[in-house]
Amino acid sequence: VLVFTKSLGIACGISSYTYDLFGGMTGVGFARSWSEVFVFTKMLQPKVLHIQHEHGLHWDDNEFLHSAIAFQKRYPKVVIVVTLHTLMLADQGRVQFYQHL
């Protein structure tokens, strides 16, 4: 498993949650950026990419979707799991983002 959380290593609830969830597991890698995700996937060949998503960390929905699609095309055998920490259902643009996921 490769876990992608932009807030790793800083005082943040999502960072703490991520370490609590995966910290004791063996065979888990951690990435803080999309570039690290691509490099670590090539090196570690994980079966799963688990993304911890929060709009305050991934503020550009188009960039997020573009990167996720590019990753899926490059590594089609890697399962992508996204944990959405905040849902903004009153915002139609965000609802469309969720639908594209």
CSV table of C-alpha atoms in Angstrom, one decimal:
chain,number,residue,atom,x,y,z
A,1,VAL,CA,0.0,0.0,0.0
A,2,LEU,CA,1.2,3.5,-0.9
A,3,VAL,CA,-0.6,6.2,1.2
A,4,PHE,CA,-0.7,9.8,-0.2
A,5,THR,CA,-1.4,12.6,2.2
A,6,LYS,CA,-0.1,16.1,1.6
A,7,SER,CA,-0.1,16.9,5.3
A,8,LEU,CA,2.3,14.1,6.4
A,9,GLY,CA,4.7,15.2,9.1
A,10,ILE,CA,2.8,18.4,10.2
A,11,ALA,CA,0.4,19.0,13.0
A,12,CYS,CA,-2.8,18.0,11.3
A,13,GLY,CA,-5.7,15.7,12.1
A,14,ILE,CA,-5.5,13.9,8.7
A,15,SER,CA,-1.8,13.3,9.2
A,16,SER,CA,-2.4,11.9,12.7
A,17,TYR,CA,-5.3,9.8,11.3
A,18,THR,CA,-3.1,8.4,8.6
A,19,TYR,CA,-0.3,7.5,10.9
A,20,ASP,CA,-2.8,5.9,13.3
A,21,LEU,CA,-4.3,3.9,10.5
A,22,PHE,CA,-1.2,2.8,8.7
A,23,GLY,CA,1.8,3.4,11.0
A,24,GLY,CA,1.9,0.0,12.5
A,25,MET,CA,1.6,-1.9,9.2
A,26,THR,CA,4.5,-3.4,7.3
A,27,GLY,CA,4.9,-2.8,3.6
A,28,VAL,CA,3.3,0.6,3.6
A,29,GLY,CA,4.9,3.6,1.9
A,30,PHE,CA,4.0,7.3,2.4
A,31,ALA,CA,4.0,10.1,-0.2
A,32,ARG,CA,3.4,13.8,0.2
A,33,SER,CA,3.1,14.9,-3.4
A,34,TRP,CA,1.9,13.5,-6.7
A,35,SER,CA,5.5,13.4,-7.9
A,36,GLU,CA,6.4,11.2,-4.9
A,37,VAL,CA,3.4,9.0,-5.7
A,38,PHE,CA,4.7,8.4,-9.2
A,39,VAL,CA,8.3,7.8,-8.2
A,40,PHE,CA,7.4,5.6,-5.2
A,41,THR,CA,4.9,3.5,-7.3
A,42,LYS,CA,7.6,2.8,-9.8
A,43,MET,CA,10.0,1.8,-7.0
A,44,LEU,CA,7.7,0.0,-4.6
A,45,GLN,CA,5.1,-1.4,-7.0
A,46,PRO,CA,2.2,-1.2,-4.6
A,47,LYS,CA,-1.1,-2.9,-5.3
A,48,VAL,CA,-3.1,-0.1,-3.7
A,49,LEU,CA,-2.8,3.7,-3.7
A,50,HIS,CA,-4.8,5.2,-0.7
A,51,ILE,CA,-5.3,8.9,-1.0
A,52,GLN,CA,-6.3,11.0,2.0
A,53,HIS,CA,-8.3,13.8,0.4
A,54,GLU,CA,-9.2,17.1,2.0
A,55,HIS,CA,-10.2,20.1,-0.1
A,56,GLY,CA,-7.9,22.4,2.0
A,57,LEU,CA,-4.9,20.2,1.0
A,58,HIS,CA,-6.0,19.4,-2.5
A,59,TRP,CA,-7.6,22.8,-3.3
A,60,ASP,CA,-7.5,22.4,-7.1
A,61,ASP,CA,-10.1,19.7,-8.1
A,62,ASN,CA,-9.0,19.7,-11.8
A,63,GLU,CA,-5.3,19.1,-10.9
A,64,PHE,CA,-6.3,16.3,-8.5
A,65,LEU,CA,-8.5,14.6,-11.1
A,66,HIS,CA,-5.9,15.1,-13.9
A,67,SER,CA,-3.2,13.6,-11.7
A,68,ALA,CA,-5.4,10.7,-10.5
A,69,ILE,CA,-6.3,9.9,-14.1
A,70,ALA,CA,-2.7,10.1,-15.3
A,71,PHE,CA,-1.7,7.8,-12.5
A,72,GLN,CA,-4.5,5.3,-13.4
A,73,LYS,CA,-3.4,5.3,-17.0
A,74,ARG,CA,0.3,4.7,-16.1
A,75,TYR,CA,-0.5,2.1,-13.4
A,76,PRO,CA,-3.8,0.5,-14.4
A,77,LYS,CA,-3.2,-2.5,-12.0
A,78,VAL,CA,-3.0,-0.3,-8.9
A,79,VAL,CA,-6.3,0.1,-7.1
A,80,ILE,CA,-7.0,3.7,-6.1
A,81,VAL,CA,-8.9,4.3,-2.8
A,82,VAL,CA,-9.8,7.8,-1.8
A,83,THR,CA,-10.9,8.8,1.7
A,84,LEU,CA,-12.9,12.0,1.5
A,85,HIS,CA,-12.5,13.8,4.8
A,86,THR,CA,-14.9,16.6,4.0
A,87,LEU,CA,-17.9,16.6,1.7
A,88,MET,CA,-19.2,19.9,0.3
A,89,LEU,CA,-22.6,18.8,-1.1
A,90,ALA,CA,-24.0,22.3,-1.2
A,91,ASP,CA,-21.4,23.3,-3.8
A,92,GLN,CA,-22.4,21.9,-7.2
A,93,GLY,CA,-18.8,22.1,-8.5
A,94,ARG,CA,-17.7,19.9,-5.7
A,95,VAL,CA,-20.6,17.5,-6.3
A,96,GLN,CA,-19.4,17.1,-9.9
A,97,PHE,CA,-15.9,16.5,-8.6
A,98,TYR,CA,-17.2,13.7,-6.4
A,99,GLN,CA,-19.1,12.2,-9.3
A,100,HIS,CA,-15.9,12.2,-11.4
A,101,LEU,CA,-14.0,10.3,-8.7
